[in-house]
Short mmCIF file of C-alpha atoms in Angstrom, two decimals:
data_model
loop_
_atom_site.label_atom_id
_atom_site.label_comp_id
_atom_site.label_asym_id
_atom_site.label_seq_id
_atom_site.Cartn_x
_atom_site.Cartn_y
_atom_site.Cartn_z
CA UNK A 1 39.33 73.36 79.50
CA UNK A 2 41.52 75.80 77.60
CA UNK A 3 40.07 79.41 78.27
CA UNK A 4 37.44 80.34 75.41
CA UNK A 5 38.43 82.20 72.45
CA UNK A 6 35.28 83.48 71.85
CA UNK A 7 35.34 86.50 74.20
CA UNK A 8 36.16 89.71 71.61
CA UNK A 9 37.20 92.59 72.81
CA UNK A 10 36.43 95.98 70.73
CA UNK A 11 38.54 96.16 68.05
CA UNK A 12 37.88 99.55 66.72
CA UNK A 13 41.11 101.92 66.61
CA UNK A 14 39.53 104.82 68.09
CA UNK A 15 38.14 103.00 70.97
CA UNK A 16 41.37 101.37 71.86
CA UNK A 17 43.43 104.63 71.25
CA UNK A 18 41.22 106.64 73.52
CA UNK A 19 41.98 104.00 75.99
CA UNK A 20 45.83 104.12 75.74
CA UNK A 21 45.91 107.97 75.53
CA UNK A 22 44.00 107.91 78.85
CA UNK A 23 46.18 105.77 80.59
CA UNK A 24 49.06 106.92 79.10
CA UNK A 25 48.19 110.55 80.91
CA UNK A 26 46.90 108.63 83.97
CA UNK A 27 49.97 106.69 84.34
CA UNK A 28 52.46 109.53 83.61
CA UNK A 29 50.58 112.21 85.67
CA UNK A 30 52.84 112.13 88.49
CA UNK A 31 55.78 112.55 85.99
CA UNK A 32 54.45 115.86 84.51
CA UNK A 33 55.64 117.94 87.31
CA UNK A 34 59.19 116.47 87.04
CA UNK A 35 59.26 117.13 83.28
CA UNK A 36 58.34 120.83 84.10
CA UNK A 37 60.90 120.89 87.11
CA UNK A 38 63.87 119.45 84.27
CA UNK A 39 62.90 121.28 81.62
CA UNK A 40 62.85 124.59 83.91
CA UNK A 41 66.33 123.64 85.33
CA UNK A 42 67.78 123.03 82.20
CA UNK A 43 66.86 126.44 80.93
CA UNK A 44 67.96 128.34 83.81
CA UNK A 45 71.22 126.46 83.39
CA UNK A 46 71.72 127.10 79.67
CA UNK A 47 70.92 130.67 80.75
CA UNK A 48 73.36 130.96 83.17
CA UNK A 49 76.22 129.66 81.29
CA UNK A 50 76.04 132.64 78.61
CA UNK A 51 77.61 135.97 79.17
CA UNK A 52 75.33 138.67 80.66
CA UNK A 53 75.11 140.51 76.99
CA UNK A 54 73.60 137.40 75.74
CA UNK A 55 70.74 136.62 77.89
CA UNK A 56 68.17 138.29 76.12
CA UNK A 57 66.80 135.83 73.25
CA UNK A 58 63.67 134.56 71.80
CA UNK A 59 61.79 131.38 72.95
CA UNK A 60 62.83 129.47 69.78
CA UNK A 61 66.55 130.16 70.74
CA UNK A 62 65.84 128.80 74.04
CA UNK A 63 64.45 125.54 72.62
CA UNK A 64 67.74 125.18 70.42
CA UNK A 65 69.94 125.93 72.99
CA UNK A 66 68.61 122.86 75.21
CA UNK A 67 69.38 120.46 72.31
CA UNK A 68 72.49 122.41 71.18
CA UNK A 69 74.58 119.22 71.84
CA UNK A 70 78.40 118.50 71.30
CA UNK A 71 80.29 118.08 68.20
CA UNK A 72 81.59 114.83 67.82
CA UNK A 73 84.43 113.91 70.08
CA UNK A 74 87.81 114.07 68.35
CA UNK A 75 90.06 112.59 71.32
CA UNK A 76 92.68 115.29 71.04
CA UNK A 77 95.24 115.62 73.49
CA UNK A 78 93.96 116.79 76.90
CA UNK A 79 90.15 116.11 75.60
CA UNK A 80 87.82 114.57 78.00
CA UNK A 81 84.35 113.11 76.76
CA UNK A 82 81.03 114.83 78.41
CA UNK A 83 77.61 114.27 77.94
CA UNK A 84 75.35 117.47 77.10
CA UNK A 85 73.42 116.56 80.15
CA UNK A 86 70.50 119.01 78.81
CA UNK A 87 70.06 117.22 75.70
CA UNK A 88 70.61 113.55 77.35
CA UNK A 89 68.57 114.17 80.08
CA UNK A 90 65.37 115.59 78.22
CA UNK A 91 65.21 112.80 75.61
CA UNK A 92 65.94 110.48 77.99
CA UNK A 93 63.40 111.36 80.08
CA UNK A 94 60.97 111.46 77.20
CA UNK A 95 62.27 107.67 76.30
CA UNK A 96 61.40 106.51 79.84
CA UNK A 97 57.87 108.22 80.30
CA UNK A 98 56.98 106.56 77.00
CA UNK A 99 57.79 103.00 77.79
CA UNK A 100 56.11 102.99 81.66
CA UNK A 101 52.73 102.72 80.41
CA UNK A 102 53.08 100.33 77.46
CA UNK A 103 55.23 98.00 79.34
CA UNK A 104 53.07 97.31 82.22
CA UNK A 105 50.08 97.22 80.09
CA UNK A 106 51.32 94.24 78.14
CA UNK A 107 51.57 92.35 81.20
CA UNK A 108 48.13 93.17 82.74
CA UNK A 109 45.07 94.08 80.68
CA UNK A 110 46.54 95.16 77.44
CA UNK A 111 47.62 91.59 77.39
CA UNK A 112 44.07 90.11 77.63
CA UNK A 113 43.10 92.46 74.97
CA UNK A 114 45.93 91.48 72.59
CA UNK A 115 45.11 87.90 72.78
CA UNK A 116 41.58 88.18 72.32
CA UNK A 117 41.04 90.80 69.96
CA UNK A 118 40.70 90.32 66.08
CA UNK A 119 43.68 92.23 65.07
CA UNK A 120 46.86 92.43 66.46
CA UNK A 121 48.04 95.09 64.06
CA UNK A 122 45.22 97.08 65.58
CA UNK A 123 46.64 96.61 68.95
CA UNK A 124 50.35 97.66 67.85
CA UNK A 125 48.71 101.08 65.94
CA UNK A 126 47.34 101.92 68.73
CA UNK A 127 49.93 101.49 71.19
CA UNK A 128 52.26 103.54 68.56
CA UNK A 129 50.10 106.10 67.82
CA UNK A 130 49.20 106.78 71.75
CA UNK A 131 53.10 106.74 72.21
CA UNK A 132 53.54 109.13 69.51
CA UNK A 133 50.87 111.79 70.90
CA UNK A 134 52.39 111.42 74.21
CA UNK A 135 55.87 112.59 72.90
CA UNK A 136 54.35 115.48 71.13
CA UNK A 137 52.75 116.08 74.45
CA UNK A 138 55.95 116.14 76.27
CA UNK A 139 57.51 118.34 73.95
CA UNK A 140 54.56 120.78 74.00
CA UNK A 141 54.52 120.81 77.58
CA UNK A 142 58.51 121.84 77.64
CA UNK A 143 57.66 124.43 75.33
CA UNK A 144 54.94 126.14 77.55
CA UNK A 145 57.84 125.92 80.12
CA UNK A 146 60.01 127.81 77.66
CA UNK A 147 57.49 130.27 76.77
CA UNK A 148 56.92 131.44 80.43
CA UNK A 149 60.09 131.16 81.28
CA UNK A 150 61.82 133.74 78.44
CA UNK A 151 58.50 136.18 78.86
CA UNK A 152 59.64 136.63 82.65
CA UNK A 153 63.32 136.86 81.44
CA UNK A 154 62.55 139.04 78.71
CA UNK A 155 60.33 141.63 81.08
CA UNK A 156 57.22 140.36 79.62
CA UNK A 157 57.86 140.68 76.12
CA UNK A 158 56.96 137.42 74.00
CA UNK A 159 59.70 137.22 71.41
CA UNK A 160 60.11 133.88 69.14
CA UNK A 161 63.55 134.33 67.70
CA UNK A 162 66.06 137.19 68.61
CA UNK A 163 68.14 138.97 65.70
CA UNK A 164 70.72 140.03 67.79
CA UNK A 165 71.77 136.83 69.63
CA UNK A 166 75.25 136.42 69.31
CA UNK A 167 75.83 132.88 69.18
CA UNK A 168 73.57 132.67 65.82
CA UNK A 169 71.66 134.49 63.50
CA UNK A 170 68.96 132.41 61.75
CA UNK A 171 65.86 132.84 60.36
CA UNK A 172 62.35 131.99 61.51
CA UNK A 173 61.87 129.16 59.17
CA UNK A 174 65.29 127.50 59.85
CA UNK A 175 64.51 128.02 63.63
CA UNK A 176 61.56 125.66 63.18
CA UNK A 177 63.40 123.32 61.26
CA UNK A 178 65.96 123.20 64.26
CA UNK A 179 63.25 122.78 66.72
CA UNK A 180 61.76 120.18 64.91
CA UNK A 181 64.64 117.85 64.86
CA UNK A 182 65.32 117.05 68.26
CA UNK A 183 61.37 116.24 68.55
CA UNK A 184 61.51 113.80 65.67
CA UNK A 185 64.66 112.36 67.11
CA UNK A 186 62.68 111.58 70.53
CA UNK A 187 59.87 109.95 68.58
CA UNK A 188 61.84 107.94 66.47
CA UNK A 189 64.18 106.93 69.77
CA UNK A 190 61.06 106.17 71.78
CA UNK A 191 59.42 104.04 69.20
CA UNK A 192 62.70 101.83 68.89
CA UNK A 193 62.64 101.49 72.73
CA UNK A 194 58.97 100.48 72.57
CA UNK A 195 59.83 97.71 69.93
CA UNK A 196 62.80 96.62 72.05
CA UNK A 197 60.52 96.61 75.28
CA UNK A 198 57.42 94.81 73.89
CA UNK A 199 59.17 92.12 71.86
CA UNK A 200 62.12 91.79 74.43
CA UNK A 201 61.94 93.23 77.85
CA UNK A 202 61.74 97.03 79.66
CA UNK A 203 65.42 96.43 80.51
CA UNK A 204 66.55 95.97 76.74
CA UNK A 205 64.52 99.17 75.97
CA UNK A 206 66.50 101.18 78.47
CA UNK A 207 69.74 99.72 77.28
CA UNK A 208 69.13 100.46 73.72
CA UNK A 209 68.01 103.75 74.40
CA UNK A 210 70.80 105.09 76.88
CA UNK A 211 73.58 102.91 74.21
CA UNK A 212 71.99 105.44 71.22
CA UNK A 213 72.04 108.73 73.17
CA UNK A 214 75.95 107.85 74.33
CA UNK A 215 76.97 106.72 70.68
CA UNK A 216 75.40 110.05 69.41
CA UNK A 217 76.69 112.15 71.51
CA UNK A 218 80.51 110.37 70.99
CA UNK A 219 80.93 109.99 67.44
CA UNK A 220 78.90 110.87 64.23
CA UNK A 221 77.98 107.54 62.12
CA UNK A 222 78.40 107.36 58.29
CA UNK A 223 74.73 108.12 58.12
CA UNK A 224 74.36 110.79 60.96
CA UNK A 225 70.73 110.17 61.98
CA UNK A 226 71.73 111.07 65.41
CA UNK A 227 73.50 114.28 64.83
CA UNK A 228 70.53 115.88 63.27
CA UNK A 229 69.09 115.90 66.99
CA UNK A 230 72.07 118.15 67.97
CA UNK A 231 71.32 121.78 66.82
CA UNK A 232 75.19 122.70 67.07
CA UNK A 233 75.60 120.06 64.05
CA UNK A 234 73.28 121.56 61.87
CA UNK A 235 74.37 123.85 58.63
CA UNK A 236 71.82 126.59 60.33
CA UNK A 237 74.23 127.04 62.83
CA UNK A 238 77.42 125.54 61.89
CA UNK A 239 78.40 125.89 58.11
CA UNK A 240 79.14 122.63 56.74
CA UNK A 241 77.01 120.90 58.97
CA UNK A 242 74.37 118.54 58.56
CA UNK A 243 71.12 119.73 56.38
CA UNK A 244 68.06 119.98 58.22
CA UNK A 245 65.28 119.07 56.20
CA UNK A 246 67.32 115.75 55.17
CA UNK A 247 67.20 114.97 58.74
CA UNK A 248 63.56 115.64 59.07
CA UNK A 249 62.82 113.38 56.00
CA UNK A 250 65.08 110.61 57.47
CA UNK A 251 63.34 110.81 60.87
CA UNK A 252 59.61 110.69 59.57
CA UNK A 253 61.13 107.65 57.11
CA UNK A 254 62.57 105.69 59.95
CA UNK A 255 59.37 106.05 62.28
CA UNK A 256 57.32 104.62 59.63
CA UNK A 257 59.78 101.76 59.17
CA UNK A 258 59.65 100.86 62.90
CA UNK A 259 56.10 100.98 62.86
CA UNK A 260 55.71 98.48 59.99
CA UNK A 261 58.42 96.09 61.25
CA UNK A 262 56.24 96.18 64.68
CA UNK A 263 53.01 95.41 62.71
CA UNK A 264 54.66 92.58 61.07
CA UNK A 265 56.32 91.17 63.89
CA UNK A 266 53.61 91.62 66.09
CA UNK A 267 51.45 88.96 64.42
CA UNK A 268 54.60 86.47 64.78
CA UNK A 269 55.43 86.83 68.58
CA UNK A 270 53.88 84.37 70.80
CA UNK A 271 52.77 86.15 74.06
CA UNK A 272 52.02 83.50 76.03
CA UNK A 273 54.45 81.35 77.85
CA UNK A 274 54.26 77.48 78.50
CA UNK A 275 53.55 78.06 82.07
CA UNK A 276 50.49 80.21 81.50
CA UNK A 277 49.18 77.81 79.10
CA UNK A 278 49.26 75.34 81.54
CA UNK A 279 47.77 77.24 84.12
CA UNK A 280 44.67 77.98 81.37
CA UNK A 281 44.48 74.25 80.77
CA UNK A 282 44.01 73.66 84.26
#
């Protein structure tokens, strides 16, 4: 006899989402300390790389520094391509921690919910929203680390942006836009890798994530979606660079696009292999 299809799990999006959020935090709890350490080390390294007279700056300045990135590689004589390590590691860690839970869940109890739920679209929506929430939490924790770090470095004074920082002079509004860009890029990259991991494999999700990061760092595509994630390539810091709010609109549109493509694809994919069907029949 085949496994009965009458058993139904709750399809309320709030119930499934609450389960996913709880499991995200539980699954990634050991990575929270790693994340805090990575943000702290990156902040310390970026601070030490500045001249002594430049080491008094604001919290938003510090966040912009971490995701400053590099200009596209020109390949001139004597030039050697180097990854911007703070930018790369912080974004790659965001992707990794975003994928561990959903990939593990889709091969376990989460698969049973998917196969017995009334709506696969709600299952995908829950996974997608939980991933977005985890990404936001990831960057909020990192931002909290920078608040503590810069407050200590500035002698107990909380300063969001410094008007005397010699590397750039930008308004508070521009600083907020610059800080949003790597966050939204992280959300977009994680969502693309989630799609690849669910519909293909975890390995493909990792390969795609790393490849996108390297390509973005190495060059500038005709539609510079990746360049928006590097604050040094933005117009607020480099005259003639990409316009910040264009990147915000583009990232939000692409995040929604991945969501709707996933909603359609989840209804078409067969999650039961032939061996599993035989097992159920026996």
